[in-house]
mmCIF file of C-alpha atoms in Angstrom:
data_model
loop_
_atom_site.group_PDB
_atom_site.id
_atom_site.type_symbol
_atom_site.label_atom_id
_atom_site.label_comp_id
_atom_site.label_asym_id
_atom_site.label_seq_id
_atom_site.Cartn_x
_atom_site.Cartn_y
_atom_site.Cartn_z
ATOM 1 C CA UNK H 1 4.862 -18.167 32.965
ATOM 2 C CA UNK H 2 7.138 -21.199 34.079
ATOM 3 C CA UNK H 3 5.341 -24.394 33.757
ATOM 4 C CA UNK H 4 5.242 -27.109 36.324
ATOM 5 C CA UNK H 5 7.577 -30.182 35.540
ATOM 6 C CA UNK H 6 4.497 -32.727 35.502
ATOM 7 C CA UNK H 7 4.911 -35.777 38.336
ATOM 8 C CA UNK H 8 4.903 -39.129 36.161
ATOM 9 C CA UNK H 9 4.384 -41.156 39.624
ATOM 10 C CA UNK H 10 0.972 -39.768 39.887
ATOM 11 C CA UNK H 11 -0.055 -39.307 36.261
ATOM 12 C CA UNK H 12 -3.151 -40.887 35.084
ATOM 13 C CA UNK H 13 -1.981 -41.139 31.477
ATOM 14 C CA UNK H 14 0.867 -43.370 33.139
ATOM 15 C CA UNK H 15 -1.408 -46.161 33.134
ATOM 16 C CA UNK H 16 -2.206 -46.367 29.415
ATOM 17 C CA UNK H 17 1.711 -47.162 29.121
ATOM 18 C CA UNK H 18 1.183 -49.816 31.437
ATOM 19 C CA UNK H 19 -1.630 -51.030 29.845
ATOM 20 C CA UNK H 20 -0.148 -51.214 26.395
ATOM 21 C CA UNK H 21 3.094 -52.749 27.870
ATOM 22 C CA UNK H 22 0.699 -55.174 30.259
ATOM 23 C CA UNK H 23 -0.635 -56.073 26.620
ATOM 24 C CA UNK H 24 2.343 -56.785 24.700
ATOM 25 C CA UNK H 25 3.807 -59.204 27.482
ATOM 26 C CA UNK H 26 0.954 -61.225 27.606
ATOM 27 C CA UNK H 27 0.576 -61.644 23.974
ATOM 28 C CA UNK H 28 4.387 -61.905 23.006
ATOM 29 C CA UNK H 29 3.557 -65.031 21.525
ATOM 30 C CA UNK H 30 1.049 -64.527 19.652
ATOM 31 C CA UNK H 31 2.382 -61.428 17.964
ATOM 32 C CA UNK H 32 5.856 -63.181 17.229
ATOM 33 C CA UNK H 33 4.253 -66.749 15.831
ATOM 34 C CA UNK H 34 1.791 -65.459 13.367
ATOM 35 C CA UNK H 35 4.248 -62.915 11.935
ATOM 36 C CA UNK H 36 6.289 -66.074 10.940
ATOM 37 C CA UNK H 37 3.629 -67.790 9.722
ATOM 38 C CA UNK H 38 2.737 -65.732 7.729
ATOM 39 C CA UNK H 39 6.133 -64.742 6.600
ATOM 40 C CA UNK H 40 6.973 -68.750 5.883
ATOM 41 C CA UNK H 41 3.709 -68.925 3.672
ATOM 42 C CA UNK H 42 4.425 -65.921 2.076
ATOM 43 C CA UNK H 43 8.251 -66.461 1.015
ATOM 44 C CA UNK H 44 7.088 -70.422 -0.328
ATOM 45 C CA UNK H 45 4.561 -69.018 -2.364
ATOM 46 C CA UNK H 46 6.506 -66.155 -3.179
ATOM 47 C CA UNK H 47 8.985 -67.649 -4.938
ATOM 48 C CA UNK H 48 6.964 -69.202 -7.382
ATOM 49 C CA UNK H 49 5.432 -67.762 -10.348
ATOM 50 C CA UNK H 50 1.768 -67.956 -11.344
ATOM 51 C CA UNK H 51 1.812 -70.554 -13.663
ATOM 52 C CA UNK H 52 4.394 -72.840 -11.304
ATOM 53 C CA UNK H 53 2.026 -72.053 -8.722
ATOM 54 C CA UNK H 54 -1.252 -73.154 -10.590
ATOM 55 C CA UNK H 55 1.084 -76.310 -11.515
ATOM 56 C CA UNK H 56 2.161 -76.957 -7.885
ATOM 57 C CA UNK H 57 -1.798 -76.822 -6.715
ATOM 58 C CA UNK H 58 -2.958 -78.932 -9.542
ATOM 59 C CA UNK H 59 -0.517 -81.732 -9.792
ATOM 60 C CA UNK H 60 1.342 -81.812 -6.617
ATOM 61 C CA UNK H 61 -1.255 -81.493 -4.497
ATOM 62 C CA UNK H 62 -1.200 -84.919 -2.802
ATOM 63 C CA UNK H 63 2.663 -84.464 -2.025
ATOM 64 C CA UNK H 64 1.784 -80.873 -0.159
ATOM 65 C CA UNK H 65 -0.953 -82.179 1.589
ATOM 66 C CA UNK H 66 0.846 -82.679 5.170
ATOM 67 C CA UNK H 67 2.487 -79.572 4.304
ATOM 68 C CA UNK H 68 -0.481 -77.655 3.901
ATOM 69 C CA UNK H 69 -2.336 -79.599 7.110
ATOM 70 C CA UNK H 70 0.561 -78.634 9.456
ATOM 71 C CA UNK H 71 0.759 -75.172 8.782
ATOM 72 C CA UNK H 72 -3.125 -74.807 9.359
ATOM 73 C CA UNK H 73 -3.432 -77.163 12.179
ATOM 74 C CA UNK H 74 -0.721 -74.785 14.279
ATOM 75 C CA UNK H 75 -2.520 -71.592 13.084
ATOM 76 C CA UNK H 76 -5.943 -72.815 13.772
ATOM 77 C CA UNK H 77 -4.243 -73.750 17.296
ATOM 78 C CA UNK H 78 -2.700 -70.540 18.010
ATOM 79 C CA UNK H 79 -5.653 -68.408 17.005
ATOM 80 C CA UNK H 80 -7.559 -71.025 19.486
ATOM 81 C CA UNK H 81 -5.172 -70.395 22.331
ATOM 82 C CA UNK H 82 -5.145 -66.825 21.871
ATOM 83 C CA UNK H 83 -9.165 -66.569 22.353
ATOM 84 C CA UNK H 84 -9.192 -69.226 25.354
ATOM 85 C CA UNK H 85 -6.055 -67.226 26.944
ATOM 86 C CA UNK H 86 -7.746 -64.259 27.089
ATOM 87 C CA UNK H 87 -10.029 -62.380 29.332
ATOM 88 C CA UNK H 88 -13.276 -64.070 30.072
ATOM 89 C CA UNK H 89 -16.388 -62.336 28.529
ATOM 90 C CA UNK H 90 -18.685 -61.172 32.262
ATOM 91 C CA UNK H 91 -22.263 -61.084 32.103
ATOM 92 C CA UNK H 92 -25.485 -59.504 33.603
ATOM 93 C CA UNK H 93 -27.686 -61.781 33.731
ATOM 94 C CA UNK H 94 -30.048 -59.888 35.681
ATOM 95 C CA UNK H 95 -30.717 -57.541 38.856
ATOM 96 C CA UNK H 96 -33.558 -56.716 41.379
ATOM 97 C CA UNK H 97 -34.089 -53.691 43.174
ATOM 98 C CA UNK H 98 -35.986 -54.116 47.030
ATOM 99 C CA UNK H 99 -39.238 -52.418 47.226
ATOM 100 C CA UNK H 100 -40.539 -51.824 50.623
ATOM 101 C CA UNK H 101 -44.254 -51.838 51.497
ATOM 102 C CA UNK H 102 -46.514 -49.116 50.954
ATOM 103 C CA UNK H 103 -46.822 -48.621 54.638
ATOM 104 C CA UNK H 104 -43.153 -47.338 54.682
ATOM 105 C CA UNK H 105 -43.763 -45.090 51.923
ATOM 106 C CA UNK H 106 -43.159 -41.252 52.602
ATOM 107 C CA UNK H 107 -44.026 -37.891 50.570
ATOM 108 C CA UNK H 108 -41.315 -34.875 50.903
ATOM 109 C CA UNK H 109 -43.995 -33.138 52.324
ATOM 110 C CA UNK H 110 -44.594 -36.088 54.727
ATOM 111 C CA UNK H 111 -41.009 -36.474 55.873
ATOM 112 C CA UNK H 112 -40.938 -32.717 56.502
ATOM 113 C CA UNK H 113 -43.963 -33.293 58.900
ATOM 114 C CA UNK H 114 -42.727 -36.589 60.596
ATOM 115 C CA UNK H 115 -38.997 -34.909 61.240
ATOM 116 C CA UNK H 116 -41.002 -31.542 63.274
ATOM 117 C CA UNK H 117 -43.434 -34.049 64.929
ATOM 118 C CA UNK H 118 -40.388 -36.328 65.939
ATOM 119 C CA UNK H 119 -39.120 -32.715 68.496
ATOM 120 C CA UNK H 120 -35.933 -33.509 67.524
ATOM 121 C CA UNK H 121 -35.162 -30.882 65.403
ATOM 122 C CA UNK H 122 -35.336 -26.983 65.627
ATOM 123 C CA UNK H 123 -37.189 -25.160 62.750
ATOM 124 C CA UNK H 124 -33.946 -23.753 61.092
ATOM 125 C CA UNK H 125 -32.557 -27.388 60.613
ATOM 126 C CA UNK H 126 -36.693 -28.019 59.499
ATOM 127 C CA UNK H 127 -36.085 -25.663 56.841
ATOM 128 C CA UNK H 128 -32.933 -26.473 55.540
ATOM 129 C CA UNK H 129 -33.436 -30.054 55.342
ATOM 130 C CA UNK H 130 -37.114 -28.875 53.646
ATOM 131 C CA UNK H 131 -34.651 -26.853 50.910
ATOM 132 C CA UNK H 132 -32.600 -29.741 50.522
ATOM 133 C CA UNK H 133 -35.275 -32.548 49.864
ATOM 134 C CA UNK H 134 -36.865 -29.869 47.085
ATOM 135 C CA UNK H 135 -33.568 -29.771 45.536
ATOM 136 C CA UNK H 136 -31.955 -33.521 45.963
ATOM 137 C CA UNK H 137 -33.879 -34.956 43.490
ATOM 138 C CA UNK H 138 -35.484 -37.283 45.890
ATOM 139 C CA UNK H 139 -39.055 -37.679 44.260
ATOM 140 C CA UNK H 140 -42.203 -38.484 46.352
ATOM 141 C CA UNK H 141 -42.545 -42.494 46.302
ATOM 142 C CA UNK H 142 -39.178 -42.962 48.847
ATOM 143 C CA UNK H 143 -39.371 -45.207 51.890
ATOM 144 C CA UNK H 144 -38.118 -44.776 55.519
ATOM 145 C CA UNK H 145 -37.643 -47.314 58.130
ATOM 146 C CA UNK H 146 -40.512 -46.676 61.066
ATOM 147 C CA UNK H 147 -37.274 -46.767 63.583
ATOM 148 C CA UNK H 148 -36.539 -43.064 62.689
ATOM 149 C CA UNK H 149 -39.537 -41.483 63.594
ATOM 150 C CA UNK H 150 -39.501 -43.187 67.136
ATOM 151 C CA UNK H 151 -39.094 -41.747 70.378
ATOM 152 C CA UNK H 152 -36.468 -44.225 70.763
ATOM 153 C CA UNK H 153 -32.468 -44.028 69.288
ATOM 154 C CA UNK H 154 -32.863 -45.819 66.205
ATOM 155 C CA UNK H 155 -29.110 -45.895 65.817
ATOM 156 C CA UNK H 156 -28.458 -49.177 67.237
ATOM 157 C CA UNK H 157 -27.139 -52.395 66.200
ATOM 158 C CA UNK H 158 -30.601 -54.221 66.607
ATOM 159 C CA UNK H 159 -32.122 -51.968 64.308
ATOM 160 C CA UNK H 160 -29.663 -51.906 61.914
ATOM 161 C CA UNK H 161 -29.878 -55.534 61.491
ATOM 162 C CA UNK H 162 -33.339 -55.650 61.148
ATOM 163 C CA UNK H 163 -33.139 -53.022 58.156
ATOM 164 C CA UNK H 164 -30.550 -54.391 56.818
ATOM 165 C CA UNK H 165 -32.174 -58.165 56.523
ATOM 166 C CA UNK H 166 -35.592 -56.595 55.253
ATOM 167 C CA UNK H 167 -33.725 -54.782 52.163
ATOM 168 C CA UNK H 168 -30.800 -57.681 51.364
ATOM 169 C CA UNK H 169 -32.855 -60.977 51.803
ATOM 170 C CA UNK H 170 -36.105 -58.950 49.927
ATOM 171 C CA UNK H 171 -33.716 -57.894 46.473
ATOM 172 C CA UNK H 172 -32.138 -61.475 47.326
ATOM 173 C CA UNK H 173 -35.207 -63.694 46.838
ATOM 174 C CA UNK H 174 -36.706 -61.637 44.109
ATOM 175 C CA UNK H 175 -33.322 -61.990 42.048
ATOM 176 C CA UNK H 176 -33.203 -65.913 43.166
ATOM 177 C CA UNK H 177 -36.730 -66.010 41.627
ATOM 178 C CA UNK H 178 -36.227 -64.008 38.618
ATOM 179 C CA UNK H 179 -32.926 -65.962 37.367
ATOM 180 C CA UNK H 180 -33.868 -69.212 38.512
ATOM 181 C CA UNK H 181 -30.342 -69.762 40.130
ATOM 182 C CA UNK H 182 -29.997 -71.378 43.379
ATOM 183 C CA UNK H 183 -28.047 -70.065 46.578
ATOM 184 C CA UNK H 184 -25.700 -72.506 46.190
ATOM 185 C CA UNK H 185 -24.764 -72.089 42.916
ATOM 186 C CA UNK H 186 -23.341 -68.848 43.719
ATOM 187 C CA UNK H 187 -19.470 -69.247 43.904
ATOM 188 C CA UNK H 188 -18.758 -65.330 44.741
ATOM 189 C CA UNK H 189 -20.642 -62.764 47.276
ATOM 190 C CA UNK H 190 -19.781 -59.271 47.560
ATOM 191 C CA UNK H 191 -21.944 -57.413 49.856
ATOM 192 C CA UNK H 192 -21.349 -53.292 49.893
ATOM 193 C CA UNK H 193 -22.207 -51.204 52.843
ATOM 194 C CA UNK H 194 -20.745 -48.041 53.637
ATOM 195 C CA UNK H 195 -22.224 -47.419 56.850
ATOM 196 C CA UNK H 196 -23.111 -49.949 58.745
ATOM 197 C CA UNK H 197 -20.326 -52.852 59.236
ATOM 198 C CA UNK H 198 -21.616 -55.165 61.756
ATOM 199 C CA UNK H 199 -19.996 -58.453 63.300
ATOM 200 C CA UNK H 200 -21.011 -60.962 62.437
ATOM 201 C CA UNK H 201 -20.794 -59.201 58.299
ATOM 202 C CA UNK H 202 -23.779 -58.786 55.954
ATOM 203 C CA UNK H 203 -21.975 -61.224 53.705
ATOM 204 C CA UNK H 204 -21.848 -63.571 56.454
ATOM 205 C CA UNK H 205 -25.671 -63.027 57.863
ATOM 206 C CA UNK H 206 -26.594 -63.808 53.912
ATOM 207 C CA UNK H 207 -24.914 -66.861 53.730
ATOM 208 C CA UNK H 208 -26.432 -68.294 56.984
ATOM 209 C CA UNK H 209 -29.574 -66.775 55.693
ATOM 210 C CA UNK H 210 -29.740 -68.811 52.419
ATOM 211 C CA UNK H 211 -27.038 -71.607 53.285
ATOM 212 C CA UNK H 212 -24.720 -71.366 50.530
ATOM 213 C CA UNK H 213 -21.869 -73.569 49.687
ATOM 214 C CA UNK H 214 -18.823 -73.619 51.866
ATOM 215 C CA UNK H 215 -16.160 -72.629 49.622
ATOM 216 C CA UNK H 216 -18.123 -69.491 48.217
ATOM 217 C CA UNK H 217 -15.394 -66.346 48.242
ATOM 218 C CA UNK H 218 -17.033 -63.748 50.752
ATOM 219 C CA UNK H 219 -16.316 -59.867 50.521
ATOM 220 C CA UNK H 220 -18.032 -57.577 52.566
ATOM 221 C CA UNK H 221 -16.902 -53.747 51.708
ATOM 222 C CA UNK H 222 -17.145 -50.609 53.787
ATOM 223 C CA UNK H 223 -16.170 -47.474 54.500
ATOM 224 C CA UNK H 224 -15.687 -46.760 50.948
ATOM 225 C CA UNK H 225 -18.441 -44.149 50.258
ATOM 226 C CA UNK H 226 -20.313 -44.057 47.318
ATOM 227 C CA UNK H 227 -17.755 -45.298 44.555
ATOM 228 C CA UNK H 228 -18.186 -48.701 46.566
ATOM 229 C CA UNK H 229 -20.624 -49.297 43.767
ATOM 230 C CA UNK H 230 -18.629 -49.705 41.174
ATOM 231 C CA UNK H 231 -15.692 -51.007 43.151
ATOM 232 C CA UNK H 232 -17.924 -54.239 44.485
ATOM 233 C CA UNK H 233 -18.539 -54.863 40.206
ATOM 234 C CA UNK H 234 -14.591 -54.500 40.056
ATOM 235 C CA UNK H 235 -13.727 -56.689 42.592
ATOM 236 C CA UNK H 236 -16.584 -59.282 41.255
ATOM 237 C CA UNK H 237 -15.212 -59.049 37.867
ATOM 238 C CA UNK H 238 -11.959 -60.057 38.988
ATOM 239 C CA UNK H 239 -13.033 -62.509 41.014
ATOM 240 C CA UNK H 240 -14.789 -64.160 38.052
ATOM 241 C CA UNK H 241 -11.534 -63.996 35.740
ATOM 242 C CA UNK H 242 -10.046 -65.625 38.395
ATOM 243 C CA UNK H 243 -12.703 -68.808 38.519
ATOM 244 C CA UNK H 244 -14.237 -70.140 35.390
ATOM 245 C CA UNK H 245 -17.783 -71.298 35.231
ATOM 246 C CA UNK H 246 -18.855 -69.518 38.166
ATOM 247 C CA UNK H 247 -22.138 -67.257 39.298
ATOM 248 C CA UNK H 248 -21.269 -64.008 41.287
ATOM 249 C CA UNK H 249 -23.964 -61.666 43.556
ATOM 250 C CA UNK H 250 -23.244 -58.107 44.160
ATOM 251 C CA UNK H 251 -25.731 -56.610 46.968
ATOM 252 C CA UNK H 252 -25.366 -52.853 47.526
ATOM 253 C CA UNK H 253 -27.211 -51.074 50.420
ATOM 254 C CA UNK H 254 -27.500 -48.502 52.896
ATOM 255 C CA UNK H 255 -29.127 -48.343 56.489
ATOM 256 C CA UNK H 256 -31.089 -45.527 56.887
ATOM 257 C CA UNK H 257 -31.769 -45.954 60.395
ATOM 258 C CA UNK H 258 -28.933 -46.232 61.668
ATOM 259 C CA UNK H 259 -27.509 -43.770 60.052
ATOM 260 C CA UNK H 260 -30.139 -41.121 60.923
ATOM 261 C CA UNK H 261 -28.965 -38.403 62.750
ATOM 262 C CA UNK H 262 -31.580 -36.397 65.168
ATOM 263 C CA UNK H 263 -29.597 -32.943 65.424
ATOM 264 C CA UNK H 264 -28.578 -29.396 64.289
ATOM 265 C CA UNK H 265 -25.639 -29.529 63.129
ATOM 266 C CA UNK H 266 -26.338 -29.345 58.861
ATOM 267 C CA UNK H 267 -23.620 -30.575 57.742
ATOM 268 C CA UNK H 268 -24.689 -34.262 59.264
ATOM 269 C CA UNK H 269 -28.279 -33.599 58.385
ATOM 270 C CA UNK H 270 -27.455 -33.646 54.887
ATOM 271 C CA UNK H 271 -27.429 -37.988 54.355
ATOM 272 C CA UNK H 272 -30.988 -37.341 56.427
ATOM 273 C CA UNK H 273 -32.682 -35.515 52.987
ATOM 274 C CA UNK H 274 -30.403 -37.790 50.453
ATOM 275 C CA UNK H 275 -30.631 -41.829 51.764
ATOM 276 C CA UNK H 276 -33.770 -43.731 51.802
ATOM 277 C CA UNK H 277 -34.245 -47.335 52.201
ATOM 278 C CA UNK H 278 -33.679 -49.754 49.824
ATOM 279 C CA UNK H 279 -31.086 -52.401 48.255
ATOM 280 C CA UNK H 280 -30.070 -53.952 45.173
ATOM 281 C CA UNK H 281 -28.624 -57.375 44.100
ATOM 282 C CA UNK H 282 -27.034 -58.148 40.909
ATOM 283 C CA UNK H 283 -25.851 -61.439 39.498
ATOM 284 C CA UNK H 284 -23.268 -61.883 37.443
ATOM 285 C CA UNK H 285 -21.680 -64.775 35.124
ATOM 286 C CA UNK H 286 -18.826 -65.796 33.499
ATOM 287 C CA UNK H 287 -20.305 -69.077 31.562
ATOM 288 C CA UNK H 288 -20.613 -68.859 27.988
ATOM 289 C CA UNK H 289 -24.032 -71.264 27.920
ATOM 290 C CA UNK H 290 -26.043 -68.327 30.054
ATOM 291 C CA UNK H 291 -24.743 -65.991 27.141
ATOM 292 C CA UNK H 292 -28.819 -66.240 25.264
ATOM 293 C CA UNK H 293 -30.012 -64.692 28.553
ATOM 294 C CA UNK H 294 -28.151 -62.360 29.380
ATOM 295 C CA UNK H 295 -28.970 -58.314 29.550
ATOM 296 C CA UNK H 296 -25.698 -56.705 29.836
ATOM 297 C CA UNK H 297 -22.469 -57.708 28.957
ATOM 298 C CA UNK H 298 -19.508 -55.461 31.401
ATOM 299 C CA UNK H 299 -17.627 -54.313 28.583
ATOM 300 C CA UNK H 300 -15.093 -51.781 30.051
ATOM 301 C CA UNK H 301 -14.537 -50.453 34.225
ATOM 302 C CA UNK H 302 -12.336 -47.268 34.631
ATOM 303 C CA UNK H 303 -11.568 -46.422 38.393
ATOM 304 C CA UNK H 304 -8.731 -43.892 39.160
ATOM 305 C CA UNK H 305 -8.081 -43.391 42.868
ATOM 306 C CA UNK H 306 -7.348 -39.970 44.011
ATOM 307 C CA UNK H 307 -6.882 -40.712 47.580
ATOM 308 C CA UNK H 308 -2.888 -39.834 47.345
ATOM 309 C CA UNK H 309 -3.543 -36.058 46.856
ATOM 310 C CA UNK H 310 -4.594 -34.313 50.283
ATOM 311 C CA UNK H 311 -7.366 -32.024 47.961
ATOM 312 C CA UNK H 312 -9.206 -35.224 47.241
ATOM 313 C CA UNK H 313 -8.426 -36.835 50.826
#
């Protein structure tokens, strides 16, 4: 069997080389000063024997003292600059998840009879999107806009706003509440929606909403399918290694409504039996005084993007 020369330039275990290399360059210094150190201390007191060095500590103390002084004052300085240099430690402080009134609350059995009494679909897409609900997972306290169920297209921009303001500014002011943080304080905003990417953005209808700050850095992410989850903490993490003493929201959400789809084709009936509506919002913190509060610290993010290889594509 000939093997397959492997291609380096799309490798994954190419970037624990860079890694390890990104980690060596950026603490060069430290690994070359206290290596000295060390070696300086060691070849002083190495060339002394035990009773010369018992002598030396006992009777010439006074005389070593600036020696002694110096050579701790520059390690207790590097060790300091190596912790301050490095990474900032990123915290959860805490998160809040948008729950909808009752009235919006919907059985699988329920949905099954609102989607035949809606005319809209024949009863072989009723049954398949009946098998997939049973199998999704999708448990029987789920919510559903009352725009999807009308005679009317609830696939429009006016709708979608409206959704999208009940779910965002509901997780909002129950996370606003629960931290006791204020709007303003807030220094970075990443909103995530896949579907719906109105102008003006989400990020930007929140920060009229609650009036934050003028300088807060604004990301609204789309497009980006599910993985957007993880990619909004990414790019928040970032963001807060990039600006010390600083408060950052992630808000994640979907718009049912106008992303309902009132046809036969199954493949497009399948986000139908899988999204329901809902939001989250999650604050996070780089500043070391909130560390007492905290519930989470983010510890380690892997993302490897596949998008190169026409399979994954």
């Amino acid at each position: 069997v000939q093997r397959r020369i492997p291609d380096f330039l799309q490798s994954v275990s190419l970037k624990y080389v860079k890694l390890g290399y990104h980690y060596l360059i950026n603490r060069g210094i430290y690994l070359a000063t206290i290596p000295v150190l060390v070696l300086v201390f060691s070849a002083e007191v190495g060339s002394l024997s035990r009773e010369e060095l018992w002598k030396k500590l006992s009777e010439d103390a006074c005389y070593d003292l600036a020696t002694v002084l110096s050579f701790f004052t520059v390690f207790v300085f590097t060790i300091s600059v190596y912790f301050m240099s490095g990474p900032r430690s990123i915290y959860l402080i805490d998160f809040a998840c948008f729950r909808p009134h009752d009235d919006l609350k919907e059985t699988k059995e329920q949905f099954i009879e609102m989607a035949r009494a809606s005319g809209k679909f024949d009863e072989a897409s009723l049954q398949f999107q009946k098998r997939i609900v049973k199998s999704s997972g999708v448990g029987d306290e789920t919510y559903l806009p009352k725009a999807v169920m009308s005679d009317e297209n609830s696939a429009t921009m006016k709708e979608g706003r409206l959704e999208a303001s009940t779910v965002m500014f509901g997780a909002l002011d129950e996370l606003f509440e629960k931290t006791r943080i204020r709007p303003k304080d807030v220094g970075v905003l990443v909103v995530n929606c896949s579907i719906f990417n109105p102008t003006p953005s989400l990020s930007a209808m929140i920060i009229n909403h609650y009036k934050m700050r003028g300088n807060v850095l604004s990301y609204n992410l789309g497009g980006m399918g599910c993985s957007t989850r993880l990619i909004a903490v990414d790019l928040a993490r970032d963001m807060l290694q990039a600006n010390p003493n600083n408060y950052a929201v992630v808000v994640n959400t979907e718009m049912v409504g106008y992303n309902w789809y009132p046809g036969w084709d199954r493949s497009m009936l399948v986000p139908n039996c899988f999204f329901r509506m809902g939001s989250s919002a999650v604050l996070l913190s780089n500043c070391r005084r909130d560390y007492r509060r905290v519930k989470y610290s983010l510890e380690h993010l892997v993302r490897t993007h596949k998008g190169a290889d026409d399979r994954s594509f």
